[in-house]
């Protein structure tokens, strides 16, 4: 099969996840992948960021936001933000390609893994939380409009048991666990890093073979405290063995992404559309504004664009980084939806930064 008919596919609905997508693309180039790189974006990604994506991805594909709006199941997952991952389903519409591998924007490729294209739909690795289900952060699939339509119809009739794409896909491909062992990807293709549990002796034994790392959960690499002067990440002490993975993500970010981030991002985020709508096609057309979320996420990328690497940070930048570190910690705690929610802290940060160090 021609390699041009095969692609790595990822998704970003805002500028923060776009930072993940950019680092992911560079990690794939670094290991010499020969397959095409495709990123699906929604209008929540600023135009300036879309240009950055276009510079490394072969295709930047604009899609509508699909959102499950299933607050109850998303609360069980402690991730109210993940209804939007239904947008992932658009990957089945990329019918210019015969076979693809989907990668979450919070994954990082460590070693060559083009052999994944030898697998068939639907292949995925077990979820570490419930291994009879697969994790939908890495999967092999064949684009097909009929599959897309069936998935949407299942979403509308049955919904998803976790409120995100993973619950829906596990219901749809429900014989994954038993039908064919070849559809079980080894864990090295989706080494999930939940902070609450990791099987350390196994990591010691097999860790060197890991090909794709996946930063599942609310603590993403871009929300860790990063010391821009020494270019070192300082994750919480509980990150343990994951620290080197976070550092590798930041090394790629500093080498390939940061130099191209444009200060225009700060202006562009102000222009973010005011009425992004989230809907499932045809049936539910209710409008949901996610403007604040998109603006906040665009703010993070624009803050990084103003960060100077290898130099002592101005007080305002230090303050910003400290707030980011705290917010990352709070996102991992039970209280992150409370009064100290990231959104509240973020507006405080922006007030501080906009005032500048001399006006405080
Ligand atoms: N995603 C996105 N915007 C969001 C949330 C998620 O673009 O606001 C995409 C992104 O590709 C991300 C994937 O959906 O990697 C799944 O979400 P996430 O990785 O946060 O879920 P987790 O793996 O932590 O369960
Ligand atoms: C999971 C997966 C992610 C998926 C989310 C919502 O934990 O890691 O890829 O989007 O749950 O279902
Ligand atoms: Mn993920």
Tab-separated table of C-alpha atoms and ligand atoms in Angstrom:
chain	number	residue	atom	x	y	z
A	1	UNK	CA	0.000	0.000	0.000
A	2	UNK	CA	1.389	3.435	-0.929
A	3	UNK	CA	2.708	5.229	2.092
A	4	UNK	CA	1.011	8.431	0.928
A	5	UNK	CA	-2.350	6.772	1.595
A	6	UNK	CA	-1.468	6.335	5.259
A	7	UNK	CA	-1.380	9.038	7.902
A	8	UNK	CA	-0.863	9.851	11.534
A	9	UNK	CA	-3.863	11.852	12.714
A	10	UNK	CA	-4.293	14.039	15.772
A	11	UNK	CA	-6.796	16.603	17.061
A	12	UNK	CA	-6.645	20.055	18.666
A	13	UNK	CA	-9.662	22.187	19.566
A	14	UNK	CA	-7.679	25.003	21.178
A	15	UNK	CA	-4.170	26.472	21.264
A	16	UNK	CA	-2.951	24.515	24.306
A	17	UNK	CA	-3.658	21.152	22.732
A	18	UNK	CA	-2.123	22.582	19.539
A	19	UNK	CA	1.144	22.951	21.472
A	20	UNK	CA	0.856	19.229	22.200
A	21	UNK	CA	0.145	18.517	18.519
A	22	UNK	CA	3.210	20.521	17.438
A	23	UNK	CA	5.533	18.664	19.811
A	24	UNK	CA	3.955	15.358	18.756
A	25	UNK	CA	4.597	16.131	15.065
A	26	UNK	CA	8.240	16.960	15.797
A	27	UNK	CA	8.575	13.727	17.764
A	28	UNK	CA	7.327	11.797	14.692
A	29	UNK	CA	9.747	13.634	12.370
A	30	UNK	CA	12.575	12.969	14.803
A	31	UNK	CA	12.128	9.198	14.478
A	32	UNK	CA	11.942	9.442	10.676
A	33	UNK	CA	8.332	8.434	10.076
A	34	UNK	CA	7.482	8.218	6.384
A	35	UNK	CA	3.719	8.600	6.809
A	36	UNK	CA	1.729	11.811	6.277
A	37	UNK	CA	0.910	14.031	9.257
A	38	UNK	CA	-2.663	15.291	9.625
A	39	UNK	CA	-4.088	17.492	12.365
A	40	UNK	CA	-7.829	18.091	12.721
A	41	UNK	CA	-8.556	21.525	14.188
A	42	UNK	CA	-11.707	23.366	15.144
A	43	UNK	CA	-12.298	27.099	14.927
A	44	UNK	CA	-11.201	27.311	18.585
A	45	UNK	CA	-7.610	27.226	17.327
A	46	UNK	CA	-6.363	30.738	16.528
A	47	UNK	CA	-5.341	31.549	12.938
A	48	UNK	CA	-1.753	32.209	14.019
A	49	UNK	CA	-1.627	28.774	15.632
A	50	UNK	CA	-3.144	27.171	12.526
A	51	UNK	CA	-0.238	28.660	10.540
A	52	UNK	CA	2.232	27.125	12.987
A	53	UNK	CA	0.553	23.748	12.545
A	54	UNK	CA	0.614	24.101	8.753
A	55	UNK	CA	4.407	24.493	8.862
A	56	UNK	CA	4.929	20.952	10.171
A	57	UNK	CA	1.754	18.979	9.365
A	58	UNK	CA	1.073	17.902	5.765
A	59	UNK	CA	-2.593	18.725	6.281
A	60	UNK	CA	-4.514	20.946	8.690
A	61	UNK	CA	-8.108	19.804	8.451
A	62	UNK	CA	-10.850	22.073	9.823
A	63	UNK	CA	-13.731	20.172	11.481
A	64	UNK	CA	-16.872	21.073	13.464
A	65	UNK	CA	-16.870	20.664	17.208
A	66	UNK	CA	-18.808	17.594	18.365
A	67	UNK	CA	-19.620	17.521	22.057
A	68	UNK	CA	-21.383	14.819	24.072
A	69	UNK	CA	-22.450	17.366	26.748
A	70	UNK	CA	-22.804	14.370	29.068
A	71	UNK	CA	-22.020	16.147	32.336
A	72	UNK	CA	-22.949	13.181	34.533
A	73	UNK	CA	-20.540	10.630	33.064
A	74	UNK	CA	-17.830	13.231	32.539
A	75	UNK	CA	-18.050	14.031	36.255
A	76	UNK	CA	-17.433	10.341	37.022
A	77	UNK	CA	-14.296	10.614	34.909
A	78	UNK	CA	-13.387	13.846	36.818
A	79	UNK	CA	-12.853	15.477	33.420
A	80	UNK	CA	-15.745	17.838	32.622
A	81	UNK	CA	-13.726	19.096	29.635
A	82	UNK	CA	-13.727	15.833	27.674
A	83	UNK	CA	-17.201	15.901	26.021
A	84	UNK	CA	-15.467	17.709	23.190
A	85	UNK	CA	-13.407	14.583	22.439
A	86	UNK	CA	-16.380	13.382	20.346
A	87	UNK	CA	-14.753	15.670	17.749
A	88	UNK	CA	-12.224	12.845	17.322
A	89	UNK	CA	-14.886	10.885	15.435
A	90	UNK	CA	-14.267	13.109	12.404
A	91	UNK	CA	-11.127	11.060	11.772
A	92	UNK	CA	-13.293	8.425	10.038
A	93	UNK	CA	-14.123	11.045	7.413
A	94	UNK	CA	-10.508	11.419	6.233
A	95	UNK	CA	-11.256	9.156	3.289
A	96	UNK	CA	-8.285	10.390	1.226
A	97	UNK	CA	-6.361	7.894	3.315
A	98	UNK	CA	-6.751	4.107	3.462
A	99	UNK	CA	-5.315	3.510	6.862
A	100	UNK	CA	-4.448	5.834	9.718
A	101	UNK	CA	-3.188	5.843	13.267
A	102	UNK	CA	-4.873	8.308	15.592
A	103	UNK	CA	-2.695	9.818	18.330
A	104	UNK	CA	-3.995	12.091	21.104
A	105	UNK	CA	-2.292	15.489	21.160
A	106	UNK	CA	-0.922	14.583	24.613
A	107	UNK	CA	1.124	11.673	23.242
A	108	UNK	CA	4.830	11.723	22.482
A	109	UNK	CA	6.613	9.373	20.085
A	110	UNK	CA	9.925	8.136	21.486
A	111	UNK	CA	10.993	5.486	18.972
A	112	UNK	CA	10.093	4.571	15.363
A	113	UNK	CA	6.694	2.905	15.218
A	114	UNK	CA	5.581	2.928	11.549
A	115	UNK	CA	4.958	-0.821	11.952
A	116	UNK	CA	1.626	0.194	13.505
A	117	UNK	CA	0.377	0.619	9.925
A	118	UNK	CA	0.654	-3.168	9.493
A	119	UNK	CA	-2.189	-3.562	12.015
A	120	UNK	CA	-5.857	-3.584	11.114
A	121	UNK	CA	-8.898	-1.589	12.259
A	122	UNK	CA	-9.613	-1.574	15.119
A	123	UNK	CA	-6.365	-1.924	17.046
A	124	UNK	CA	-5.623	-0.220	20.347
A	125	UNK	CA	-3.864	-0.842	23.659
A	126	UNK	CA	-5.613	-1.691	26.942
A	127	UNK	CA	-6.669	1.170	29.197
A	128	UNK	CA	-4.618	1.067	32.424
A	129	UNK	CA	-7.696	1.860	34.526
A	130	UNK	CA	-9.892	-0.910	33.076
A	131	UNK	CA	-7.805	-3.203	30.842
A	132	UNK	CA	-10.807	-4.993	29.257
A	133	UNK	CA	-11.445	-1.650	27.563
A	134	UNK	CA	-8.993	-0.060	25.162
A	135	UNK	CA	-7.570	3.402	25.622
A	136	UNK	CA	-8.566	5.644	22.736
A	137	UNK	CA	-5.447	7.824	22.798
A	138	UNK	CA	-3.724	5.613	20.178
A	139	UNK	CA	-5.621	3.500	17.652
A	140	UNK	CA	-5.373	2.097	14.132
A	141	UNK	CA	-8.410	2.735	11.921
A	142	UNK	CA	-9.647	2.888	8.351
A	143	UNK	CA	-11.448	6.092	7.352
A	144	UNK	CA	-14.925	5.295	6.122
A	145	UNK	CA	-18.026	7.529	5.929
A	146	UNK	CA	-20.316	4.627	6.877
A	147	UNK	CA	-18.364	3.982	10.062
A	148	UNK	CA	-18.567	7.679	10.884
A	149	UNK	CA	-22.344	7.695	10.390
A	150	UNK	CA	-22.782	4.555	12.515
A	151	UNK	CA	-20.708	6.080	15.309
A	152	UNK	CA	-22.765	9.283	15.274
A	153	UNK	CA	-25.978	7.298	15.283
A	154	UNK	CA	-24.720	5.262	18.267
A	155	UNK	CA	-23.781	8.507	20.026
A	156	UNK	CA	-27.300	9.824	19.523
A	157	UNK	CA	-29.122	6.662	20.507
A	158	UNK	CA	-26.987	5.169	23.284
A	159	UNK	CA	-24.460	7.868	24.167
A	160	UNK	CA	-21.077	7.178	25.693
A	161	UNK	CA	-20.545	5.535	29.088
A	162	UNK	CA	-17.706	7.923	29.931
A	163	UNK	CA	-19.083	10.973	28.163
A	164	UNK	CA	-16.064	11.003	25.823
A	165	UNK	CA	-14.998	9.185	22.680
A	166	UNK	CA	-13.419	6.294	24.590
A	167	UNK	CA	-16.714	5.065	26.075
A	168	UNK	CA	-18.449	5.326	22.710
A	169	UNK	CA	-15.677	3.578	20.765
A	170	UNK	CA	-15.501	0.754	23.315
A	171	UNK	CA	-19.239	0.215	22.881
A	172	UNK	CA	-18.934	0.266	19.099
A	173	UNK	CA	-15.861	-1.991	18.836
A	174	UNK	CA	-17.119	-4.148	21.684
A	175	UNK	CA	-15.427	-7.386	20.608
A	176	UNK	CA	-11.964	-5.791	20.747
A	177	UNK	CA	-11.035	-7.592	23.994
A	178	UNK	CA	-11.843	-11.076	22.737
A	179	UNK	CA	-11.917	-11.314	18.951
A	180	UNK	CA	-8.328	-11.096	17.783
A	181	UNK	CA	-5.181	-10.713	19.856
A	182	UNK	CA	-3.512	-8.876	16.937
A	183	UNK	CA	-5.862	-5.972	17.622
A	184	UNK	CA	-4.389	-5.634	21.114
A	185	UNK	CA	-1.525	-3.200	20.754
A	186	UNK	CA	1.269	-3.796	23.250
A	187	UNK	CA	1.391	-1.261	26.079
A	188	UNK	CA	4.667	0.174	24.650
A	189	UNK	CA	2.524	1.857	21.969
A	190	UNK	CA	0.436	3.723	24.532
A	191	UNK	CA	2.313	3.892	27.811
A	192	UNK	CA	-0.188	5.807	29.899
A	193	UNK	CA	1.163	7.778	32.787
A	194	UNK	CA	-1.526	8.171	35.406
A	195	UNK	CA	0.015	9.761	38.472
A	196	UNK	CA	-2.169	7.748	40.868
A	197	UNK	CA	-0.951	4.324	39.731
A	198	UNK	CA	2.027	2.965	37.951
A	199	UNK	CA	3.559	-0.460	38.004
A	200	UNK	CA	7.127	0.647	38.686
A	201	UNK	CA	8.886	-2.745	38.544
A	202	UNK	CA	7.339	-3.301	35.086
A	203	UNK	CA	8.426	0.163	34.037
A	204	UNK	CA	11.966	-0.705	35.164
A	205	UNK	CA	11.835	-3.972	33.223
A	206	UNK	CA	10.176	-2.800	29.996
A	207	UNK	CA	10.440	1.017	30.060
A	208	UNK	CA	13.296	1.127	27.557
A	209	UNK	CA	11.027	-0.389	24.918
A	210	UNK	CA	8.354	2.321	25.205
A	211	UNK	CA	7.601	3.783	21.789
A	212	UNK	CA	4.716	6.129	22.552
A	213	UNK	CA	4.121	7.847	25.894
A	214	UNK	CA	0.661	9.211	26.709
A	215	UNK	CA	0.188	11.896	29.363
A	216	UNK	CA	-3.375	10.987	30.332
A	217	UNK	CA	-5.216	12.932	33.014
A	218	UNK	CA	-5.347	16.638	33.739
A	219	UNK	CA	-1.583	17.147	34.244
A	220	UNK	CA	-0.347	17.766	30.737
A	221	UNK	CA	3.302	18.573	29.890
A	222	UNK	CA	2.343	22.150	28.973
A	223	UNK	CA	0.729	22.704	32.382
A	224	UNK	CA	3.850	21.743	34.357
A	225	UNK	CA	6.044	24.344	35.980
A	226	UNK	CA	8.877	25.081	33.558
A	227	UNK	CA	11.976	27.039	34.514
A	228	UNK	CA	12.732	28.916	31.297
A	229	UNK	CA	16.159	30.086	32.483
A	230	UNK	CA	17.536	26.561	32.988
A	231	UNK	CA	15.072	24.973	30.530
A	232	UNK	CA	14.080	22.351	33.080
A	233	UNK	CA	10.624	21.174	33.962
A	234	UNK	CA	9.754	20.897	37.633
A	235	UNK	CA	6.743	18.632	37.897
A	236	UNK	CA	5.249	17.764	41.266
A	237	UNK	CA	7.318	15.234	43.271
A	238	UNK	CA	4.624	12.606	42.616
A	239	UNK	CA	5.534	12.628	38.896
A	240	UNK	CA	8.498	10.375	39.807
A	241	UNK	CA	9.759	8.415	36.818
A	242	UNK	CA	7.646	10.509	34.443
A	243	UNK	CA	9.850	13.526	34.995
A	244	UNK	CA	12.219	12.550	32.186
A	245	UNK	CA	9.274	12.205	29.789
A	246	UNK	CA	8.026	15.674	30.700
A	247	UNK	CA	11.581	16.976	30.193
A	248	UNK	CA	11.806	15.303	26.779
A	249	UNK	CA	8.532	16.994	25.775
A	250	UNK	CA	9.933	20.373	26.877
A	251	UNK	CA	13.271	19.729	25.099
A	252	UNK	CA	11.382	19.250	21.818
A	253	UNK	CA	9.221	22.282	22.602
A	254	UNK	CA	12.286	24.491	23.222
A	255	UNK	CA	14.178	23.248	20.165
A	256	UNK	CA	11.404	23.226	17.572
A	257	UNK	CA	8.236	24.955	18.731
A	258	UNK	CA	9.154	27.899	20.935
A	259	UNK	CA	11.396	29.639	18.334
A	260	UNK	CA	8.413	29.914	15.980
A	261	UNK	CA	5.739	30.988	18.430
A	262	UNK	CA	4.651	34.444	17.513
A	263	UNK	CA	3.798	37.322	19.849
A	264	UNK	CA	0.862	37.921	17.459
A	265	UNK	CA	-0.821	35.071	19.293
A	266	UNK	CA	-1.709	37.497	22.051
A	267	UNK	CA	-3.566	39.686	19.550
A	268	UNK	CA	-5.061	36.802	17.672
A	269	UNK	CA	-6.662	35.290	20.738
A	270	UNK	CA	-8.662	38.500	21.163
A	271	UNK	CA	-10.082	37.915	17.711
A	272	UNK	CA	-11.242	34.408	18.573
A	273	UNK	CA	-14.735	33.920	17.348
A	274	UNK	CA	-17.401	34.723	19.871
A	275	UNK	CA	-19.908	32.105	18.896
A	276	UNK	CA	-18.322	28.749	18.421
A	277	UNK	CA	-21.129	26.239	18.304
A	278	UNK	CA	-20.940	22.680	19.494
A	279	UNK	CA	-23.350	20.166	18.093
A	280	UNK	CA	-23.935	16.672	16.904
A	281	UNK	CA	-24.849	16.830	13.207
A	282	UNK	CA	-28.509	17.377	12.286
A	283	UNK	CA	-30.218	16.248	15.456
A	284	UNK	CA	-28.889	18.469	18.270
A	285	UNK	CA	-28.237	22.002	17.266
A	286	UNK	CA	-28.109	23.708	20.617
A	287	UNK	CA	-25.429	26.357	20.775
A	288	UNK	CA	-22.807	26.284	23.477
A	289	UNK	CA	-20.333	29.080	23.853
A	290	UNK	CA	-16.842	27.886	24.608
A	291	UNK	CA	-15.284	31.246	23.987
A	292	UNK	CA	-13.814	31.634	27.463
A	293	UNK	CA	-12.174	28.244	27.298
A	294	UNK	CA	-10.686	28.945	23.870
A	295	UNK	CA	-9.426	32.352	24.971
A	296	UNK	CA	-7.816	30.944	28.083
A	297	UNK	CA	-6.113	28.183	26.118
A	298	UNK	CA	-4.911	30.643	23.495
A	299	UNK	CA	-3.549	32.739	26.363
A	300	UNK	CA	-1.272	29.931	27.457
A	301	UNK	CA	0.378	29.650	24.030
A	302	UNK	CA	0.752	33.422	23.810
A	303	UNK	CA	2.328	33.502	27.299
A	304	UNK	CA	4.853	30.885	26.160
A	305	UNK	CA	5.613	32.949	23.062
A	306	UNK	CA	6.733	35.796	25.346
A	307	UNK	CA	8.963	33.564	27.469
A	308	UNK	CA	12.719	34.043	26.833
A	309	UNK	CA	14.721	30.829	27.071
A	310	UNK	CA	18.062	30.780	28.891
A	311	UNK	CA	17.560	34.209	30.483
A	312	UNK	CA	16.436	35.182	33.946
A	313	UNK	CA	12.701	35.655	33.764
A	314	UNK	CA	11.130	39.028	34.513
A	315	UNK	CA	9.061	39.042	37.688
A	316	UNK	CA	5.783	38.932	35.764
A	317	UNK	CA	6.854	35.814	33.866
A	318	UNK	CA	7.968	34.136	37.082
A	319	UNK	CA	4.621	34.934	38.617
A	320	UNK	CA	2.866	33.535	35.571
A	321	UNK	CA	4.876	30.320	35.783
A	322	UNK	CA	4.192	29.946	39.474
A	323	UNK	CA	0.466	30.326	38.810
A	324	UNK	CA	0.681	27.718	36.054
A	325	UNK	CA	2.441	25.345	38.420
A	326	UNK	CA	-0.221	25.880	41.070
A	327	UNK	CA	-3.039	25.486	38.612
A	328	UNK	CA	-1.524	22.218	37.364
A	329	UNK	CA	-1.442	20.983	40.940
A	330	UNK	CA	-5.011	22.105	41.527
A	331	UNK	CA	-6.203	20.404	38.383
A	332	UNK	CA	-4.951	17.156	39.859
A	333	UNK	CA	-6.787	17.703	43.147
A	334	UNK	CA	-10.426	17.047	43.997
A	335	UNK	CA	-11.115	20.738	44.365
A	336	UNK	CA	-10.240	21.929	40.909
A	337	UNK	CA	-13.797	22.898	40.009
A	338	UNK	CA	-14.094	25.046	43.151
A	339	UNK	CA	-13.350	28.653	43.909
A	340	UNK	CA	-9.692	28.167	43.014
A	341	UNK	CA	-10.509	26.807	39.574
A	342	UNK	CA	-7.929	27.338	36.862
A	343	UNK	CA	-10.195	29.828	35.130
A	344	UNK	CA	-10.255	32.141	38.176
A	345	UNK	CA	-6.534	31.864	38.663
A	346	UNK	CA	-6.009	32.485	34.981
A	347	UNK	CA	-7.854	35.806	35.038
A	348	UNK	CA	-5.723	36.824	38.019
A	349	UNK	CA	-2.566	35.883	36.107
A	350	UNK	CA	-3.641	37.856	33.068
A	351	UNK	CA	-4.429	40.878	35.256
A	352	UNK	CA	-0.964	40.642	36.790
A	353	UNK	CA	0.810	40.165	33.477
A	354	UNK	CA	-1.143	42.912	31.741
A	355	UNK	CA	-0.293	45.338	34.545
A	356	UNK	CA	3.438	44.534	34.071
A	357	UNK	CA	6.051	44.341	36.855
A	358	UNK	CA	6.419	48.121	37.392
A	359	UNK	CA	2.707	48.848	37.883
A	360	UNK	CA	2.076	46.276	40.582
B	1	LIG	N1	-8.758	17.462	23.008
B	1	LIG	C1	-8.771	18.739	22.478
B	1	LIG	N2	-9.299	19.752	23.249
B	1	LIG	C2	-9.768	19.569	24.504
B	1	LIG	C3	-9.742	18.281	25.049
B	1	LIG	C4	-9.217	17.243	24.273
B	1	LIG	O1	-8.332	18.956	21.364
B	1	LIG	O2	-10.211	20.554	25.135
B	1	LIG	C5	-8.256	16.352	22.161
B	1	LIG	C6	-6.724	16.202	22.198
B	1	LIG	O3	-6.270	15.592	21.013
B	1	LIG	C7	-6.570	15.277	23.369
B	1	LIG	C8	-7.723	14.302	23.147
B	1	LIG	O4	-8.783	15.125	22.650
B	1	LIG	O5	-5.303	14.671	23.426
B	1	LIG	C9	-8.207	13.557	24.385
B	1	LIG	O6	-8.212	14.398	25.524
B	1	LIG	P1	-7.115	14.194	26.660
B	1	LIG	O7	-5.840	13.760	26.035
B	1	LIG	O8	-7.071	15.428	27.503
B	1	LIG	O9	-7.758	12.995	27.476
B	1	LIG	P2	-6.960	11.984	28.436
B	1	LIG	O10	-6.033	11.227	27.544
B	1	LIG	O11	-6.261	12.819	29.448
B	1	LIG	O12	-8.034	11.149	29.021
B	2	LIG	C1	-9.447	8.574	27.823
B	2	LIG	C2	-8.469	8.671	26.671
B	2	LIG	C3	-8.749	9.787	25.754
B	2	LIG	C4	-10.233	9.976	25.561
B	2	LIG	C5	-10.907	10.246	26.872
B	2	LIG	C6	-12.429	10.468	26.773
B	2	LIG	O1	-8.876	8.404	29.053
B	2	LIG	O2	-7.113	8.703	27.096
B	2	LIG	O3	-8.071	9.546	24.560
B	2	LIG	O4	-10.423	11.049	24.657
B	2	LIG	O5	-10.644	9.225	27.802
B	2	LIG	O6	-13.148	9.325	26.438
B	3	LIG	MN1	-4.830	11.856	25.991
